[in-house]
Amino acid sequence: MARIKFMFAMAVVLLLVLTTCTSKNPIEESKLIIHVIDVGQGESILLQAGESVVLIDAGERNKGQTVVDYLTKQNVKQLDLFISTHPHSDHIGGATEVLKNFEVKQIIDSGKVHTSQTYINYLTYIDEKNIPFDIAANQSIKLNPDVVLNIIGPTKEYADINDNSVIVKVTVGKQAVLLTGDMEEAAERDLMAVNNVASTVLKVGHHGSKTSTSKDFLAAVKPKLALISVGQDNSYGHPSSETLDILQSMGVAVYRTDLHGSIKVLMGSQDYEVVTEKQAGK
Ligand SMILES: [Zn+2]
């Protein structure tokens, strides 16, 4: 009898082990890794597609070292491309620190000029080091045979710096990720009028502010997963309850750097997996 009980227990254990293994291995092979680096109130996103490495924004000036440390931890040696979505300090503040620490082969910038000292320092450094510098204009860059990065916005020149953000759509097989900088409603409308914005993963615009992520835009993107880069207890009240409500009403899973720390999304051509630095609420 004891032996039968033992065999039964073993069978249960074996079954449990098998189920855990399958649920822990949801993607066939990750072709693209998206890292939303926790830089507090600001934004910095690392894309790794095989050997190709792209960084989009670099957080505030005092977060430059955080970004450098994060990249070093991921074994990044150089950047194939640095994209600056727009010249606000919470996006380009840390850029000079990154440029000082890593060889950057090319920069794509919104071309929007800003008079802040941070922006002038960034431009001066690029000029001194002679780093190839392009203005965003519908570039299409093959990161590897399966992953293509397309610059799809801004679709025109806006007076508003946020609306003029560089918009990046990266396709991986049947899936895509849409990275929207701090674009707001007017630019969202123009973008969806001329582009297919449908994407599995949406990096929510402007840190979840209510001035972005309109219902119509979300209906066009139809994301399964939303990523928000936002600082804990920030003075702007980001993310807004309006944006969180719209995302919830559309059944989108939401991950936020203020709650989850740095967020990593591993994408295959058909599926994805999310890994976070910490569990929300811990
Ligand atoms: Zn911002």
XYZ file of C-alpha atoms and ligand atoms in Angstrom, residues 86 90-91 182 206-207, ligand 1:
7
model
C 12.224 64.464 -29.296
C 13.436 63.283 -19.921
C 14.307 61.633 -23.269
C 5.482 61.523 -26.338
C 3.693 60.413 -23.179
C 4.048 58.307 -20.020
Zn 8.553 62.443 -21.868
